[in-house]
Short mmCIF file of C-alpha atoms and ligand atoms in Angstrom, two decimals:
data_model
loop_
_atom_site.label_atom_id
_atom_site.label_comp_id
_atom_site.label_asym_id
_atom_site.label_seq_id
_atom_site.Cartn_x
_atom_site.Cartn_y
_atom_site.Cartn_z
CA UNK A 1 0.00 0.00 0.00
CA UNK A 2 2.70 2.40 1.06
CA UNK A 3 4.74 1.70 -2.01
CA UNK A 4 1.76 2.25 -4.26
CA UNK A 5 1.01 5.64 -2.77
CA UNK A 6 4.69 6.57 -2.90
CA UNK A 7 4.74 5.62 -6.55
CA UNK A 8 1.60 7.62 -7.17
CA UNK A 9 3.15 10.65 -5.52
CA UNK A 10 6.22 10.22 -7.66
CA UNK A 11 4.16 9.98 -10.81
CA UNK A 12 2.31 13.14 -9.80
CA UNK A 13 5.52 15.03 -9.15
CA UNK A 14 6.96 13.88 -12.45
CA UNK A 15 3.82 14.78 -14.36
CA UNK A 16 3.88 18.19 -12.79
CA UNK A 17 7.49 18.63 -13.80
CA UNK A 18 6.84 17.55 -17.35
CA UNK A 19 3.82 19.80 -17.84
CA UNK A 20 5.40 22.81 -16.21
CA UNK A 21 5.42 25.52 -18.87
CA UNK A 22 8.63 27.08 -20.05
CA UNK A 23 7.60 30.71 -20.22
CA UNK A 24 8.78 32.82 -23.10
CA UNK A 25 7.73 36.09 -24.72
CA UNK A 26 7.45 37.48 -28.20
CA UNK A 27 6.48 40.83 -29.59
CA UNK A 28 3.88 41.47 -32.20
CA UNK A 29 4.37 44.84 -33.89
CA UNK A 30 2.52 46.00 -36.96
CA UNK A 31 1.54 48.79 -39.36
CA UNK A 32 4.24 51.35 -38.72
CA UNK A 33 3.23 53.32 -41.81
CA UNK A 34 6.44 55.28 -41.50
CA UNK A 35 6.15 58.64 -43.23
CA UNK A 36 9.59 60.24 -43.62
CA UNK A 37 7.86 63.48 -44.63
CA UNK A 38 5.99 63.88 -41.37
CA UNK A 39 6.83 67.18 -39.74
CA UNK A 40 5.51 68.96 -36.68
CA UNK A 41 5.16 72.01 -38.93
CA UNK A 42 3.00 70.00 -41.29
CA UNK A 43 -0.57 70.36 -42.37
CA UNK A 44 -3.05 67.71 -41.24
CA UNK A 45 -4.87 68.01 -44.57
CA UNK A 46 -1.63 66.99 -46.29
CA UNK A 47 -0.68 63.96 -44.22
CA UNK A 48 1.21 66.26 -41.83
CA UNK A 49 3.69 67.24 -44.48
CA UNK A 50 4.93 70.72 -45.00
CA UNK A 51 2.47 72.57 -47.17
CA UNK A 52 4.04 74.31 -50.16
CA UNK A 53 4.71 78.04 -49.80
CA UNK A 54 1.57 79.16 -51.54
CA UNK A 55 -1.82 78.49 -50.09
CA UNK A 56 -0.59 77.28 -46.72
CA UNK A 57 -1.25 80.47 -44.86
CA UNK A 58 -3.11 80.36 -41.61
CA UNK A 59 -3.95 76.67 -41.43
CA UNK A 60 -1.42 75.81 -38.79
CA UNK A 61 -1.51 74.33 -35.41
CA UNK A 62 1.78 73.01 -34.13
CA UNK A 63 1.65 69.22 -34.41
CA UNK A 64 3.25 66.84 -31.98
CA UNK A 65 6.86 65.84 -32.52
CA UNK A 66 5.81 62.21 -32.12
CA UNK A 67 2.81 62.25 -34.36
CA UNK A 68 -0.76 63.27 -34.91
CA UNK A 69 -4.00 61.31 -34.76
CA UNK A 70 -4.80 62.16 -38.37
CA UNK A 71 -1.43 61.12 -39.80
CA UNK A 72 0.94 58.18 -40.12
CA UNK A 73 4.05 57.59 -38.03
CA UNK A 74 6.90 60.04 -37.68
CA UNK A 75 10.41 58.68 -37.36
CA UNK A 76 10.42 59.81 -33.74
CA UNK A 77 7.34 57.77 -32.95
CA UNK A 78 8.96 54.65 -34.36
CA UNK A 79 12.19 55.37 -32.49
CA UNK A 80 10.31 55.82 -29.25
CA UNK A 81 8.44 52.52 -29.76
CA UNK A 82 11.69 50.68 -30.39
CA UNK A 83 13.37 52.30 -27.41
CA UNK A 84 10.53 51.12 -25.22
CA UNK A 85 10.75 47.56 -26.50
CA UNK A 86 14.45 47.57 -25.73
CA UNK A 87 13.72 48.26 -22.05
CA UNK A 88 11.81 44.96 -21.88
CA UNK A 89 14.61 42.77 -23.22
CA UNK A 90 15.12 41.25 -19.80
CA UNK A 91 11.82 39.40 -20.20
CA UNK A 92 13.13 36.45 -22.15
CA UNK A 93 11.89 37.75 -25.50
CA UNK A 94 12.41 35.01 -28.09
CA UNK A 95 11.37 36.66 -31.35
CA UNK A 96 9.39 39.44 -32.95
CA UNK A 97 6.48 39.15 -35.37
CA UNK A 98 6.38 42.15 -37.67
CA UNK A 99 3.24 42.13 -39.78
CA UNK A 100 3.81 44.64 -42.52
CA UNK A 101 2.75 48.01 -43.88
CA UNK A 102 6.16 49.40 -43.06
CA UNK A 103 5.94 52.62 -45.05
CA UNK A 104 3.03 55.03 -45.42
CA UNK A 105 1.13 54.68 -48.67
CA UNK A 106 1.30 58.37 -49.48
CA UNK A 107 5.02 58.76 -48.78
CA UNK A 108 6.24 58.19 -52.33
CA UNK A 109 5.40 56.10 -55.36
CA UNK A 110 9.07 55.89 -56.24
CA UNK A 111 10.31 52.39 -55.52
CA UNK A 112 13.82 53.49 -54.53
CA UNK A 113 12.45 55.95 -51.99
CA UNK A 114 10.24 53.30 -50.48
CA UNK A 115 13.11 50.83 -50.27
CA UNK A 116 15.23 53.47 -48.59
CA UNK A 117 12.54 53.97 -45.94
CA UNK A 118 12.15 50.20 -45.43
CA UNK A 119 15.92 49.84 -45.17
CA UNK A 120 16.04 52.51 -42.47
CA UNK A 121 13.27 50.93 -40.41
CA UNK A 122 14.84 47.48 -40.83
CA UNK A 123 18.13 48.91 -39.59
CA UNK A 124 16.45 50.40 -36.52
CA UNK A 125 14.87 47.04 -35.74
CA UNK A 126 18.17 45.29 -36.26
CA UNK A 127 19.86 47.56 -33.76
CA UNK A 128 17.01 47.18 -31.28
CA UNK A 129 16.89 43.41 -31.59
CA UNK A 130 20.53 42.65 -32.16
CA UNK A 131 20.23 39.23 -30.57
CA UNK A 132 16.67 38.36 -31.61
CA UNK A 133 15.02 37.19 -34.78
CA UNK A 134 12.45 39.41 -36.38
CA UNK A 135 9.98 37.66 -38.68
CA UNK A 136 8.58 40.11 -41.24
CA UNK A 137 5.54 39.59 -43.44
CA UNK A 138 4.35 41.74 -46.32
CA UNK A 139 1.48 44.18 -46.06
CA UNK A 140 -0.36 45.83 -48.90
CA UNK A 141 1.78 48.99 -48.82
CA UNK A 142 4.98 46.92 -49.00
CA UNK A 143 6.75 46.09 -52.25
CA UNK A 144 6.24 42.80 -54.05
CA UNK A 145 8.70 40.04 -53.12
CA UNK A 146 12.11 40.57 -54.70
CA UNK A 147 15.82 39.98 -54.39
CA UNK A 148 16.28 43.43 -52.88
CA UNK A 149 13.73 42.84 -50.14
CA UNK A 150 15.08 39.40 -49.38
CA UNK A 151 18.60 40.80 -49.02
CA UNK A 152 17.32 43.39 -46.56
CA UNK A 153 16.01 40.69 -44.26
CA UNK A 154 18.58 37.97 -44.90
CA UNK A 155 20.12 38.23 -41.41
CA UNK A 156 16.86 37.10 -39.80
CA UNK A 157 15.90 34.16 -42.00
CA UNK A 158 17.49 30.83 -42.96
CA UNK A 159 18.27 29.92 -46.58
CA UNK A 160 15.12 27.97 -47.31
CA UNK A 161 12.89 30.72 -45.95
CA UNK A 162 14.72 33.32 -48.02
CA UNK A 163 14.06 31.30 -51.14
CA UNK A 164 10.27 31.21 -50.73
CA UNK A 165 10.26 34.80 -49.47
CA UNK A 166 11.98 35.91 -52.64
CA UNK A 167 9.64 33.98 -54.91
CA UNK A 168 6.29 34.48 -53.25
CA UNK A 169 6.63 36.53 -50.06
CA UNK A 170 5.92 33.61 -47.70
CA UNK A 171 8.08 31.27 -45.63
CA UNK A 172 8.16 28.97 -42.65
CA UNK A 173 10.54 28.80 -39.70
CA UNK A 174 11.07 25.90 -37.40
CA UNK A 175 11.95 26.92 -33.86
CA UNK A 176 15.04 24.83 -33.18
CA UNK A 177 14.44 24.17 -29.48
CA UNK A 178 10.70 23.48 -29.55
CA UNK A 179 7.85 21.96 -31.48
CA UNK A 180 6.67 25.32 -32.72
CA UNK A 181 6.59 26.29 -36.38
CA UNK A 182 5.98 29.80 -37.63
CA UNK A 183 4.16 30.09 -40.93
CA UNK A 184 4.46 33.56 -42.44
CA UNK A 185 1.91 34.22 -45.16
CA UNK A 186 1.76 36.76 -47.94
CA UNK A 187 -1.89 37.71 -47.45
CA UNK A 188 -1.65 40.12 -50.40
CA UNK A 189 -2.01 36.97 -52.50
CA UNK A 190 -5.48 36.41 -50.99
CA UNK A 191 -6.79 39.76 -52.21
CA UNK A 192 -9.22 39.96 -55.09
CA UNK A 193 -6.59 41.34 -57.46
CA UNK A 194 -4.09 38.52 -56.93
CA UNK A 195 -6.13 35.56 -55.76
CA UNK A 196 -6.17 33.92 -59.20
CA UNK A 197 -2.49 34.34 -60.00
CA UNK A 198 0.18 31.70 -60.15
CA UNK A 199 1.86 32.91 -56.94
CA UNK A 200 -1.42 32.64 -55.08
CA UNK A 201 -1.85 29.07 -56.26
CA UNK A 202 1.70 28.19 -55.26
CA UNK A 203 1.18 29.65 -51.79
CA UNK A 204 -1.92 27.51 -51.26
CA UNK A 205 -0.09 24.37 -52.31
CA UNK A 206 2.85 25.25 -50.13
CA UNK A 207 0.64 26.10 -47.13
CA UNK A 208 -1.21 22.83 -47.46
CA UNK A 209 2.06 20.92 -47.52
CA UNK A 210 3.50 22.82 -44.57
CA UNK A 211 0.43 22.14 -42.44
CA UNK A 212 0.30 18.47 -43.42
CA UNK A 213 3.95 18.06 -42.56
CA UNK A 214 3.53 19.84 -39.25
CA UNK A 215 0.70 17.46 -38.42
CA UNK A 216 2.88 14.46 -39.21
CA UNK A 217 5.73 15.86 -37.13
CA UNK A 218 3.52 16.78 -34.17
CA UNK A 219 4.41 20.43 -34.44
CA UNK A 220 2.27 23.34 -33.33
CA UNK A 221 1.91 26.23 -35.73
CA UNK A 222 1.57 30.00 -35.57
CA UNK A 223 0.06 31.52 -38.67
CA UNK A 224 1.28 35.06 -39.17
CA UNK A 225 0.06 37.50 -41.79
CA UNK A 226 -0.81 41.09 -42.50
CA UNK A 227 -4.56 40.95 -43.11
CA UNK A 228 -6.93 38.61 -41.30
CA UNK A 229 -9.72 36.62 -42.96
CA UNK A 230 -13.32 37.69 -42.42
CA UNK A 231 -15.14 40.98 -42.79
CA UNK A 232 -15.62 44.11 -40.85
CA UNK A 233 -17.60 47.23 -41.59
CA UNK A 234 -14.70 48.55 -43.66
CA UNK A 235 -13.06 45.77 -45.62
CA UNK A 236 -12.97 42.28 -46.93
CA UNK A 237 -9.25 41.78 -47.25
CA UNK A 238 -9.54 38.36 -48.90
CA UNK A 239 -11.52 37.45 -52.01
CA UNK A 240 -14.60 35.34 -51.27
CA UNK A 241 -12.85 32.22 -52.55
CA UNK A 242 -9.61 32.83 -50.71
CA UNK A 243 -11.52 33.55 -47.53
CA UNK A 244 -13.50 30.31 -47.75
CA UNK A 245 -10.41 28.34 -48.64
CA UNK A 246 -8.42 29.78 -45.77
CA UNK A 247 -11.14 29.07 -43.22
CA UNK A 248 -11.50 25.53 -44.51
CA UNK A 249 -7.77 25.01 -44.07
CA UNK A 250 -7.84 26.38 -40.54
CA UNK A 251 -10.74 24.12 -39.59
CA UNK A 252 -8.98 21.09 -40.99
CA UNK A 253 -5.78 21.86 -39.08
CA UNK A 254 -7.26 23.55 -36.03
CA UNK A 255 -5.70 20.99 -33.71
CA UNK A 256 -2.17 22.08 -34.53
CA UNK A 257 -2.79 25.81 -35.00
CA UNK A 258 -1.73 27.40 -31.72
CA UNK A 259 -2.50 30.92 -32.87
CA UNK A 260 -3.12 33.28 -35.78
CA UNK A 261 -1.65 36.77 -35.68
CA UNK A 262 -2.62 39.64 -37.94
CA UNK A 263 -2.51 43.44 -38.18
CA UNK A 264 -3.87 45.62 -40.99
CA UNK A 265 -7.03 47.04 -39.38
CA UNK A 266 -5.10 49.29 -36.95
CA UNK A 267 -7.37 48.20 -34.12
CA UNK A 268 -7.26 45.78 -31.21
CA UNK A 269 -9.69 42.94 -31.81
CA UNK A 270 -9.96 39.18 -32.24
CA UNK A 271 -11.72 36.50 -34.29
CA UNK A 272 -13.22 33.14 -33.37
CA UNK A 273 -13.41 30.42 -35.99
CA UNK A 274 -16.14 27.79 -35.65
CA UNK A 275 -16.49 24.31 -37.03
CA UNK A 276 -20.02 22.91 -36.79
CA UNK A 277 -20.89 25.35 -33.99
CA UNK A 278 -17.77 24.54 -32.02
CA UNK A 279 -15.15 27.26 -31.52
CA UNK A 280 -11.98 25.63 -32.86
CA UNK A 281 -9.44 28.39 -33.49
CA UNK A 282 -8.76 32.06 -32.81
CA UNK A 283 -6.96 34.99 -34.36
CA UNK A 284 -5.72 38.14 -32.67
CA UNK A 285 -5.47 41.42 -34.55
CA UNK A 286 -2.94 43.73 -32.97
CA UNK A 287 -3.30 47.53 -33.13
CA UNK A 288 -0.90 49.60 -35.23
CA UNK A 289 2.00 51.82 -34.30
CA UNK A 290 0.53 54.39 -36.69
CA UNK A 291 -2.14 56.51 -34.96
CA UNK A 292 -4.10 56.91 -38.19
CA UNK A 293 -6.70 54.58 -39.67
CA UNK A 294 -7.47 54.47 -43.34
CA UNK A 295 -9.74 56.02 -44.57
CA UNK A 296 -10.65 57.77 -41.33
CA UNK A 297 -10.29 57.18 -37.63
CA UNK A 298 -7.58 57.11 -35.04
CA UNK A 299 -6.11 55.15 -32.19
CA UNK A 300 -3.18 55.44 -29.87
CA UNK A 301 0.00 53.68 -30.99
CA UNK A 302 0.27 50.14 -29.63
CA UNK A 303 2.83 47.36 -29.12
CA UNK A 304 1.99 43.88 -27.96
CA UNK A 305 4.03 41.40 -25.93
CA UNK A 306 2.79 37.81 -25.91
CA UNK A 307 3.53 35.37 -23.13
CA UNK A 308 3.69 31.75 -24.25
CA UNK A 309 4.82 28.27 -23.38
CA UNK A 310 7.88 28.10 -25.54
CA UNK A 311 7.91 24.31 -25.53
CA UNK A 312 4.66 23.92 -27.40
CA UNK A 313 3.64 27.42 -28.46
CA UNK A 314 0.56 27.64 -26.26
CA UNK A 315 -0.31 31.30 -25.87
CA UNK A 316 -0.80 32.12 -22.19
CA UNK A 317 -1.51 35.85 -22.25
CA UNK A 318 -0.45 39.14 -23.72
CA UNK A 319 0.22 42.60 -22.43
CA UNK A 320 -0.91 45.43 -24.65
CA UNK A 321 1.32 48.50 -24.37
CA UNK A 322 0.40 51.91 -25.69
CA UNK A 323 1.43 55.49 -25.92
CA UNK A 324 -1.17 58.14 -25.12
CA UNK A 325 -0.19 60.33 -28.02
CA UNK A 326 -1.96 63.46 -26.80
CA UNK A 327 -0.32 63.24 -23.38
CA UNK A 328 3.06 62.38 -24.85
CA UNK A 329 2.93 65.34 -27.22
CA UNK A 330 1.96 67.72 -24.44
CA UNK A 331 4.80 66.45 -22.28
CA UNK A 332 7.13 66.63 -25.26
CA UNK A 333 6.16 70.22 -26.06
CA UNK A 334 7.02 71.24 -22.50
CA UNK A 335 10.40 69.57 -22.64
CA UNK A 336 11.62 71.67 -25.58
CA UNK A 337 14.33 70.33 -27.85
CA UNK A 338 14.94 66.58 -27.61
CA UNK A 339 11.31 66.38 -26.56
CA UNK A 340 10.94 62.71 -27.24
CA UNK A 341 11.91 62.15 -23.62
CA UNK A 342 8.29 63.09 -22.85
CA UNK A 343 6.98 59.89 -24.46
CA UNK A 344 5.86 57.28 -21.99
CA UNK A 345 4.80 53.90 -23.21
CA UNK A 346 2.84 52.03 -20.56
CA UNK A 347 0.97 48.76 -20.12
CA UNK A 348 -2.64 49.25 -21.19
CA UNK A 349 -4.03 45.89 -20.10
CA UNK A 350 -3.35 42.18 -19.76
CA UNK A 351 -5.66 40.01 -21.83
CA UNK A 352 -6.69 37.33 -19.33
CA UNK A 353 -7.05 39.78 -16.46
CA UNK A 354 -8.92 42.45 -18.42
CA UNK A 355 -11.55 40.15 -19.86
CA UNK A 356 -11.46 37.66 -16.97
CA UNK A 357 -10.48 34.73 -19.18
CA UNK A 358 -9.69 31.32 -17.76
CA UNK A 359 -7.16 30.77 -20.54
CA UNK A 360 -6.40 31.81 -24.10
CA UNK A 361 -8.41 29.36 -26.17
CA UNK A 362 -11.08 29.39 -28.85
CA UNK A 363 -13.55 28.29 -26.19
CA UNK A 364 -12.73 31.18 -23.81
CA UNK A 365 -12.77 33.72 -26.61
CA UNK A 366 -16.11 32.35 -27.78
CA UNK A 367 -17.52 33.04 -24.32
CA UNK A 368 -16.01 36.50 -24.35
CA UNK A 369 -17.60 37.22 -27.76
CA UNK A 370 -20.90 36.14 -26.30
CA UNK A 371 -20.55 38.68 -23.52
CA UNK A 372 -19.97 41.41 -26.08
CA UNK A 373 -23.51 41.03 -27.36
CA UNK A 374 -25.62 43.80 -26.10
CA UNK A 375 -27.92 42.57 -23.40
CA UNK A 376 -27.77 43.08 -19.70
CA UNK A 377 -25.96 46.00 -18.13
CA UNK A 378 -23.11 43.77 -17.17
CA UNK A 379 -22.57 42.70 -20.77
CA UNK A 380 -22.74 46.30 -21.88
CA UNK A 381 -19.87 47.02 -19.52
CA UNK A 382 -17.84 44.26 -21.12
CA UNK A 383 -18.62 45.67 -24.55
CA UNK A 384 -17.40 49.13 -23.58
CA UNK A 385 -14.29 47.57 -22.16
CA UNK A 386 -13.71 45.91 -25.50
CA UNK A 387 -14.40 49.15 -27.33
CA UNK A 388 -11.92 51.03 -25.19
CA UNK A 389 -9.25 48.52 -26.10
CA UNK A 390 -10.37 48.46 -29.76
CA UNK A 391 -9.17 52.02 -30.38
CA UNK A 392 -6.36 51.77 -27.82
CA UNK A 393 -8.01 54.23 -25.44
CA UNK A 394 -8.49 56.92 -28.02
CA UNK A 395 -11.76 58.71 -27.30
CA UNK A 396 -13.20 57.99 -30.77
CA UNK A 397 -14.08 54.61 -29.28
CA UNK A 398 -17.11 55.96 -27.46
CA UNK A 399 -19.26 56.44 -30.56
CA UNK A 400 -20.91 53.09 -30.98
CA UNK A 401 -24.64 52.46 -30.86
CA UNK A 402 -26.56 49.18 -30.85
CA UNK A 403 -26.13 48.49 -34.57
CA UNK A 404 -22.44 49.29 -34.36
CA UNK A 405 -22.05 46.98 -31.39
CA UNK A 406 -23.64 44.15 -33.35
CA UNK A 407 -21.27 44.74 -36.22
CA UNK A 408 -18.42 44.13 -33.84
CA UNK A 409 -20.01 40.92 -32.64
CA UNK A 410 -20.61 39.77 -36.23
CA UNK A 411 -17.03 40.59 -37.28
CA UNK A 412 -15.63 38.60 -34.37
CA UNK A 413 -17.78 35.49 -34.82
CA UNK A 414 -18.84 35.33 -38.50
CA UNK A 415 -15.79 35.09 -40.72
CA UNK A 416 -17.54 33.78 -43.81
CA UNK A 417 -18.44 36.85 -45.84
CA UNK A 418 -22.06 35.80 -46.32
CA UNK A 419 -22.50 34.88 -42.68
CA UNK A 420 -21.16 38.29 -41.68
CA UNK A 421 -23.62 40.12 -43.94
CA UNK A 422 -26.52 38.02 -42.70
CA UNK A 423 -25.49 38.58 -39.11
CA UNK A 424 -25.37 42.35 -39.59
CA UNK A 425 -28.67 42.42 -41.48
CA UNK A 426 -30.43 40.24 -38.94
CA UNK A 427 -29.30 42.53 -36.18
CA UNK A 428 -30.33 45.61 -38.13
CA UNK A 429 -33.83 44.39 -38.84
CA UNK A 430 -34.31 43.26 -35.27
CA UNK A 431 -33.19 46.68 -34.12
CA UNK A 432 -35.54 48.37 -36.56
CA UNK A 433 -38.41 46.18 -35.41
CA UNK A 434 -37.70 47.07 -31.81
CA UNK A 435 -37.80 50.76 -32.79
CA UNK A 436 -34.76 51.47 -30.72
CA UNK A 437 -31.23 51.63 -31.93
CA UNK A 438 -29.25 52.98 -29.05
CA UNK A 439 -29.76 50.73 -26.10
CA UNK A 440 -31.18 47.28 -26.40
CA UNK A 441 -32.26 46.21 -23.01
CA UNK A 442 -35.57 44.48 -23.61
CA UNK A 443 -34.96 40.82 -22.87
CA UNK A 444 -37.43 39.66 -25.52
CA UNK A 445 -35.76 41.55 -28.35
CA UNK A 446 -32.46 40.30 -27.13
CA UNK A 447 -33.68 36.74 -27.11
CA UNK A 448 -34.94 36.99 -30.66
CA UNK A 449 -31.68 38.53 -31.76
CA UNK A 450 -29.69 35.82 -30.06
CA UNK A 451 -31.81 33.24 -31.80
CA UNK A 452 -31.41 34.80 -35.22
CA UNK A 453 -27.71 35.25 -34.77
CA UNK A 454 -27.16 31.69 -33.56
CA UNK A 455 -29.01 30.39 -36.59
CA UNK A 456 -26.80 32.52 -38.81
CA UNK A 457 -23.63 31.44 -37.03
CA UNK A 458 -24.58 27.82 -37.52
C1 NAG B 501 17.43 56.95 -44.17
O1 NAG B 501 18.54 57.17 -43.37
C2 NAG B 501 19.53 58.00 -43.96
C3 NAG B 501 20.75 58.01 -43.05
O2 NAG B 501 20.39 58.34 -41.73
C4 NAG B 501 18.94 59.39 -44.18
O3 NAG B 501 19.91 60.22 -44.78
C5 NAG B 501 17.72 59.26 -45.07
O4 NAG B 501 17.08 60.52 -45.21
C6 NAG B 501 16.73 58.26 -44.51
N1 NAG B 501 15.69 58.07 -45.47
C7 NAG B 501 14.45 57.74 -45.15
C8 NAG B 501 13.48 57.65 -46.28
O5 NAG B 501 14.09 57.50 -44.01
C1 NAG B 502 0.20 42.69 -16.51
O1 NAG B 502 0.92 41.59 -15.99
C2 NAG B 502 2.24 41.87 -15.60
C3 NAG B 502 2.88 40.59 -15.11
O2 NAG B 502 2.66 39.54 -16.00
C4 NAG B 502 2.27 42.93 -14.53
O3 NAG B 502 3.59 43.26 -14.21
C5 NAG B 502 1.54 44.16 -15.01
O4 NAG B 502 1.43 45.08 -13.97
C6 NAG B 502 0.16 43.82 -15.52
N1 NAG B 502 -0.36 45.03 -16.16
C7 NAG B 502 -1.62 45.41 -16.11
C8 NAG B 502 -1.96 46.67 -16.84
O5 NAG B 502 -2.47 44.83 -15.50
#
């Protein structure tokens, strides 16, 4: 008897040891939209560039050194972000995901100029992360894959990855010390304009192979890309076919997909992917460093640090950091020359704590999405919490009525384009029928809505 219980204790201790997570961290940074022409003497109607001599009279307020809510990133904003990340090096940071849109669209249409800007930002990252790997992916403002681009990033990627990066803008990296594989996609190839091309077809074939092989080898996978699948009130980044195909692939391989990481929308949000009503996978969309949203809108600049089990890739949490641009600019203005010292990046929130999540899983995020539906007062509070994070504490977040709230819910849970439209329409007609659009508190209306939406989700 004694021996048995001793053995049992031993087994327990050993199991505990084996399952004890090896904690690591990685950054996710995205959408710098660096505009070398940004100037504090600029004109907000001209992307914060210097207006030409004529016709610029009188329309001037001094802009912040770091940036402005209606414009893309100044060099100083990017420098301040990188400086802040450097202060957190002690935290066992293993790598950096960098999800594209490096240079502002409007900066220049000249390819050499754009390369020069990308080279400069790459160099800043290289100095900041001299002993880390940065994994870049291409956004829609970035150049097409080429020899030049591949050479710029050659110090971060192994030979095989460089080859596929050069040909198609995608690659995969095997983490040497763990069972985690990073799959970096060129989501530009999913867009309507490119979805039928030969590179798009090659990427699908390659992706299929990579995921099959990962399954065989018992690896876990992070999918990393610029634009996420699904819809929101502004965009469909993928063509209908590419969207469907992508979601099908994720469902098929959900067991080995430990996370999907995207940028592009310049907001802080997430997606839940369902398979026959069951939540099976999630995606996080990180907010941008650029304070400006295209075509209109603003947020505070954000940086995200993920905490994960570096043995198997399981995401445990993240901390969202941000810079209150208005405060930073005021502080900077007071400090005179060298004013960047006024910039203070701080922790905005921790995912699991903020939303009271048991863990980071499709299941937990499904329950969170459910709480974001407008219903009881308590749920409303959760929705406003989400909204506050969505625009990284920029006040523009507060303008969201019942229909707008439902759009958020639909974007998070209905990634098929048709399902999204039906979800939004169902909510809109229910709202119209109720005759109230601002606050939906009537339990009956809410029940009907829930019913309609669940039918649509299924
Ligand atoms: C890149 O850096 C060089 C050297 O500091 C500078 O002269 C140039 O203006 C920068 N160009 C851009 C587009 O950032
Ligand atoms: C987030 O968690 C970290 C520790 O993991 C803690 O130091 C920090 O204070 C937390 N931040 C917020 C905003 O809750």
